[in-house]
Structure formats: C-alpha cells, structure tokens
Short mmCIF file of C-alpha atoms in Angstrom, two decimals:
data_model
loop_
_atom_site.label_atom_id
_atom_site.label_comp_id
_atom_site.label_asym_id
_atom_site.label_seq_id
_atom_site.Cartn_x
_atom_site.Cartn_y
_atom_site.Cartn_z
CA GLU T 282 10.59 0.30 -14.79
CA ASP T 283 7.91 2.29 -12.93
CA GLN T 284 9.34 4.34 -10.10
CA VAL T 285 7.96 6.63 -7.37
CA THR T 286 10.08 8.97 -5.24
CA GLN T 287 8.61 10.84 -2.31
CA SER T 288 10.07 13.83 -0.57
CA PRO T 289 10.85 14.83 2.05
CA GLU T 290 11.39 11.56 3.94
CA ALA T 291 10.17 13.24 7.12
CA LEU T 292 8.50 16.56 7.88
CA ARG T 293 7.86 18.23 11.16
CA LEU T 294 5.26 21.02 11.30
CA GLN T 295 3.76 23.15 13.98
CA GLU T 296 -0.01 23.04 14.24
CA GLY T 297 -1.43 25.45 11.65
CA GLU T 298 1.77 25.54 9.55
CA SER T 299 0.77 24.61 5.99
CA SER T 300 3.10 22.65 3.70
CA SER T 301 3.29 20.24 0.78
CA LEU T 302 4.52 16.70 0.21
CA ASN T 303 5.99 15.73 -3.14
CA CYS T 304 5.60 12.53 -5.19
CA SER T 305 7.66 12.28 -8.37
CA TYR T 306 7.00 9.39 -10.72
CA THR T 307 8.10 7.72 -13.92
CA VAL T 308 5.61 5.26 -15.38
CA SER T 309 4.83 3.89 -18.79
CA GLY T 310 1.24 4.97 -19.23
CA LEU T 311 -0.21 6.31 -15.99
CA ARG T 312 -3.67 4.93 -15.24
CA GLY T 313 -4.00 6.47 -11.80
CA LEU T 314 -2.01 8.06 -8.98
CA PHE T 315 -3.10 7.16 -5.44
CA TRP T 316 -2.50 8.79 -2.11
CA TYR T 317 -2.82 6.80 1.13
CA ARG T 318 -2.40 7.60 4.80
CA GLN T 319 -0.81 5.01 7.08
CA ASP T 320 -0.88 5.16 10.88
CA PRO T 321 1.59 3.09 12.93
CA GLY T 322 0.63 -0.57 13.10
CA LYS T 323 -2.21 -0.20 10.59
CA GLY T 324 -2.80 -0.75 6.90
CA PRO T 325 -2.84 2.15 4.46
CA GLU T 326 -6.05 4.17 4.34
CA PHE T 327 -7.21 5.37 0.91
CA LEU T 328 -7.31 9.15 0.43
CA PHE T 329 -7.42 10.13 -3.25
CA THR T 330 -7.11 8.92 -6.82
CA LEU T 331 -5.98 11.30 -9.59
CA TYR T 332 -6.19 10.26 -13.22
CA SER T 333 -4.94 13.13 -15.41
CA ALA T 334 -2.68 16.13 -15.30
CA GLY T 335 -4.41 19.19 -13.90
CA GLU T 336 -6.79 17.24 -11.77
CA GLU T 337 -7.26 18.24 -8.12
CA LYS T 338 -9.10 16.57 -5.21
CA GLU T 339 -9.75 17.85 -1.71
CA LYS T 340 -10.69 16.26 1.58
CA GLU T 341 -10.82 18.33 4.74
CA ARG T 342 -7.32 19.91 5.16
CA LEU T 343 -5.81 17.86 2.33
CA LYS T 344 -5.63 18.71 -1.37
CA ALA T 345 -3.94 16.51 -3.98
CA THR T 346 -2.79 17.81 -7.36
CA LEU T 347 -1.26 16.10 -10.38
CA THR T 348 1.09 17.08 -13.19
CA LYS T 349 2.66 14.88 -15.87
CA LYS T 350 5.71 14.21 -13.65
CA GLU T 351 4.65 14.68 -10.07
CA SER T 352 1.87 14.99 -7.52
CA PHE T 353 1.59 17.21 -4.49
CA LEU T 354 -0.32 16.64 -1.30
CA HIS T 355 -1.00 20.05 0.22
CA ILE T 356 -1.84 20.17 3.92
CA THR T 357 -3.51 23.39 5.07
CA ALA T 358 -3.44 24.36 8.75
CA PRO T 359 -2.55 20.84 9.91
CA LYS T 360 -3.58 19.44 13.27
CA PRO T 361 -1.75 16.85 15.40
CA GLU T 362 -4.20 14.19 14.24
CA ASP T 363 -2.85 14.59 10.71
CA SER T 364 0.39 13.01 11.88
CA ALA T 365 0.93 9.83 9.88
CA THR T 366 2.97 8.43 6.99
CA TYR T 367 1.62 9.50 3.63
CA LEU T 368 2.15 7.08 0.76
CA CYS T 369 1.96 7.78 -2.96
CA ALA T 370 1.48 5.03 -5.53
CA VAL T 371 1.07 4.79 -9.29
CA GLN T 372 -0.90 2.30 -11.32
CA ALA T 373 0.11 1.55 -14.90
CA ASN T 374 -1.89 -1.50 -15.90
CA PHE T 375 -5.13 -1.42 -13.92
CA ASP T 376 -3.66 -3.79 -11.40
CA LYS T 377 -0.75 -3.58 -9.03
CA LEU T 378 0.30 -0.35 -7.35
CA VAL T 379 3.94 0.80 -7.24
CA PHE T 380 4.54 2.66 -4.02
CA GLY T 381 7.02 5.29 -2.89
CA ALA T 382 8.72 4.95 0.49
CA GLY T 383 6.44 7.53 2.05
CA THR T 384 6.72 10.79 3.94
CA ILE T 385 6.49 10.71 7.74
CA LEU T 386 4.56 13.74 8.91
CA ARG T 387 4.62 14.95 12.53
CA VAL T 388 2.44 17.88 13.57
CA LYS T 389 3.14 19.32 17.00
CA SER T 390 0.69 21.37 18.97
CA GLY U 71 -19.61 -2.63 6.11
CA ALA U 72 -16.72 -4.83 7.17
CA GLY U 73 -13.29 -4.00 5.81
CA VAL U 74 -10.46 -6.33 4.76
CA SER U 75 -9.44 -8.61 7.61
CA GLN U 76 -6.17 -10.50 8.03
CA SER U 77 -5.03 -13.18 10.40
CA PRO U 78 -2.97 -13.68 12.42
CA SER U 79 -2.11 -10.08 13.32
CA ASN U 80 1.33 -11.19 14.49
CA LYS U 81 3.30 -14.31 13.76
CA VAL U 82 6.71 -15.30 15.14
CA THR U 83 8.28 -18.36 13.58
CA GLU U 84 11.62 -20.10 13.52
CA LYS U 85 13.82 -20.01 10.46
CA GLY U 86 12.99 -22.90 8.16
CA LYS U 87 9.36 -23.31 9.23
CA ASP U 88 6.38 -22.77 6.90
CA VAL U 89 3.77 -20.09 7.59
CA GLU U 90 0.28 -19.38 6.26
CA LEU U 91 -1.25 -15.91 6.27
CA ARG U 92 -4.94 -15.38 5.64
CA CYS U 93 -6.89 -12.54 4.03
CA ASP U 94 -10.68 -11.99 3.96
CA PRO U 95 -11.46 -9.34 1.36
CA ILE U 96 -14.43 -6.97 1.35
CA SER U 97 -17.52 -8.82 0.17
CA GLY U 98 -18.11 -8.30 -3.53
CA HIS U 99 -14.56 -7.22 -4.33
CA THR U 100 -13.31 -9.20 -7.30
CA ALA U 101 -9.65 -8.16 -7.11
CA LEU U 102 -7.27 -9.15 -4.31
CA TYR U 103 -3.64 -8.14 -3.84
CA TRP U 104 -0.80 -9.08 -1.51
CA TYR U 105 2.00 -6.64 -0.66
CA ARG U 106 5.01 -6.81 1.62
CA GLN U 107 6.25 -3.82 3.69
CA ARG U 108 9.71 -4.03 5.18
CA LEU U 109 10.58 -1.68 8.04
CA GLY U 110 10.90 1.87 6.80
CA GLN U 111 10.21 0.96 3.19
CA GLY U 112 7.34 1.28 0.78
CA LEU U 113 4.97 -1.50 -0.10
CA GLU U 114 6.25 -4.17 -2.48
CA PHE U 115 3.77 -5.96 -4.76
CA LEU U 116 3.67 -9.73 -4.44
CA ILE U 117 0.66 -11.23 -6.24
CA TYR U 118 -2.73 -10.20 -7.70
CA PHE U 119 -5.95 -12.17 -8.22
CA GLN U 120 -8.78 -11.00 -10.47
CA GLY U 121 -11.90 -13.11 -10.62
CA ASN U 122 -11.27 -16.41 -12.27
CA SER U 123 -8.27 -15.21 -14.31
CA ALA U 124 -4.81 -16.64 -13.77
CA PRO U 125 -3.11 -14.71 -10.96
CA ASP U 126 -0.29 -12.25 -11.65
CA LYS U 127 2.60 -13.78 -9.69
CA SER U 128 5.26 -11.42 -11.06
CA GLY U 129 6.10 -9.93 -7.65
CA LEU U 130 6.75 -13.15 -5.76
CA PRO U 131 10.44 -12.97 -4.63
CA SER U 132 11.15 -16.69 -4.80
CA ASP U 133 9.48 -20.09 -5.27
CA ARG U 134 9.17 -20.33 -1.49
CA PHE U 135 6.22 -17.94 -1.78
CA SER U 136 2.83 -19.03 -3.07
CA ALA U 137 -0.76 -17.89 -2.77
CA GLU U 138 -4.22 -19.20 -3.43
CA ARG U 139 -7.63 -17.70 -3.61
CA THR U 140 -10.98 -19.49 -3.37
CA GLY U 141 -13.26 -17.94 -5.97
CA GLU U 142 -13.76 -14.30 -4.99
CA SER U 143 -13.28 -15.02 -1.32
CA VAL U 144 -10.51 -15.83 1.10
CA SER U 145 -6.86 -15.87 0.09
CA THR U 146 -3.93 -17.59 1.74
CA LEU U 147 -0.28 -16.56 1.35
CA THR U 148 2.17 -19.38 2.14
CA ILE U 149 5.85 -18.94 2.77
CA GLN U 150 7.85 -22.14 2.90
CA ARG U 151 11.19 -22.59 4.68
CA THR U 152 11.10 -19.06 6.09
CA GLN U 153 14.25 -16.97 6.16
CA GLN U 154 15.11 -13.97 8.34
CA GLU U 155 14.79 -11.65 5.31
CA ASP U 156 11.10 -12.67 5.09
CA SER U 157 10.43 -10.68 8.27
CA ALA U 158 8.03 -7.86 7.29
CA VAL U 159 4.40 -6.80 7.46
CA TYR U 160 2.33 -8.62 4.86
CA LEU U 161 -0.64 -6.54 3.65
CA CYS U 162 -3.67 -7.67 1.75
CA ALA U 163 -5.90 -5.33 -0.27
CA SER U 164 -9.08 -5.76 -2.27
CA SER U 165 -10.81 -3.63 -4.84
CA LEU U 166 -14.27 -3.63 -6.38
CA SER U 167 -12.89 -4.14 -9.83
CA ARG U 168 -9.65 -4.03 -11.76
CA GLY U 169 -8.16 -0.53 -11.57
CA ALA U 170 -10.41 0.71 -8.73
CA GLU U 171 -8.97 1.99 -5.48
CA GLN U 172 -7.55 -0.70 -3.21
CA TYR U 173 -8.61 -1.04 0.39
CA PHE U 174 -6.09 -2.51 2.78
CA GLY U 175 -6.31 -4.81 5.77
CA PRO U 176 -4.35 -4.22 8.99
CA GLY U 177 -1.56 -6.57 7.94
CA THR U 178 0.21 -9.54 9.46
CA ARG U 179 3.54 -8.79 11.14
CA LEU U 180 5.85 -11.76 10.48
CA THR U 181 9.02 -12.16 12.51
CA VAL U 182 11.44 -14.96 11.58
CA THR U 183 13.89 -15.76 14.39
#
C-alpha cells in the first residue's frame, strides 16, 4: 500500500529562519511526487512536481528535492506570508494522489 | 482563466438526509477527481473520472457514496443517508490529462448534525 509520512506535524519559525520539511514515502513505482500549499478554508494550491531522484525545483523562497525514499521542501528566509499547511502527495498510476497529513508552518515576524 | 469551482461552499444537513455536491472543472481538463479531507487529516481519494473511460471508484467508502460526470464537464458527488462521520471538506480537482498536476477547487464543507 502506498504511504506518505510528513514531518514535523507543525513548525514554528521566526521570519528569516530557514528550515526544511520532510516527506517520506513508500510507493510501488513512483510516477510523480507533488507538493501543495493549503491556506485555511481553501483548496490546495499546486507548487511542484518531481519525477526522479536527484531532481530539484525552485519557486521564490521554496526549493523541493527528491531522493528514492523522501522529498524535502526547503524554505529559505521565510516570511509570515509563507505560513500555511504544506502537503506532499505521491502518484503511482498516473491517476489518484496519495497525500500525507501535512506540515503546518507558522512564520512569526 | 477560471479555476475549479465547487458549490455549495458550506452545507449543513441532518443525519439521514441526502446531499449533492457540485464541481465545475477547468475548461479543457479531461481528468476530474474527488477527495475528502477530515479535520486535521490529509486528503483521501474518493473517485476519478478520465474522459469517457469507466470511473475509478476504488476510494468510495461505502455504497452511500456515488458520483457522476457529464462528458468532460460538471461532476456531482451524492451522499445518501448521511452519517455524522461524513462530516468533512469535499474537494474536487481537475487536470489537463492523466498524470498531470491536479488543480483543486475551494471545497465544500459538509456538516452532518
């Protein structure tokens, strides 16, 4: 059974304090690993797709990396507006996504 | 362009009643998905439509749940004889093709009293 585990469950950072979120997965034949951002009361917002180990993608203060067992979402010099829940999901068969429970990020100024 | 829209945004219903939730995908997106998100939990896959193929219903939790899609357009998720454990946010997503990134709507918050 495909599984995704995200850690930590919650993370509090000071503005400018860089850190990383972890997504560990077990899947039979990874087709893609997806990162989403979800704000309270809203649907998830697509951030990145990673397809193979060693791949990296960047967007503003966020960088996602992928190994054969886990993915990291690195946040450099975060700002309060980066506060959100970050969701990781894997896709095995070009269809449904299997999601982790998410990491709640709070950035204080 | 317009994103995925869902209606209603909130629905409160009594236990035992039937509810219908609607999803309008992004125009041109052939794939449509329904997920459920319980409070403090990750998204749980329910059902997937791809073009004219038979839908993947493997995530539906019971036969009280059903969904339809009209061509590559609107989808309706129906929950019959609602139970309190059905309370959750129901999210719809669409993608340009099978395997492409999925874009989510704002969700429908269902509360069963």
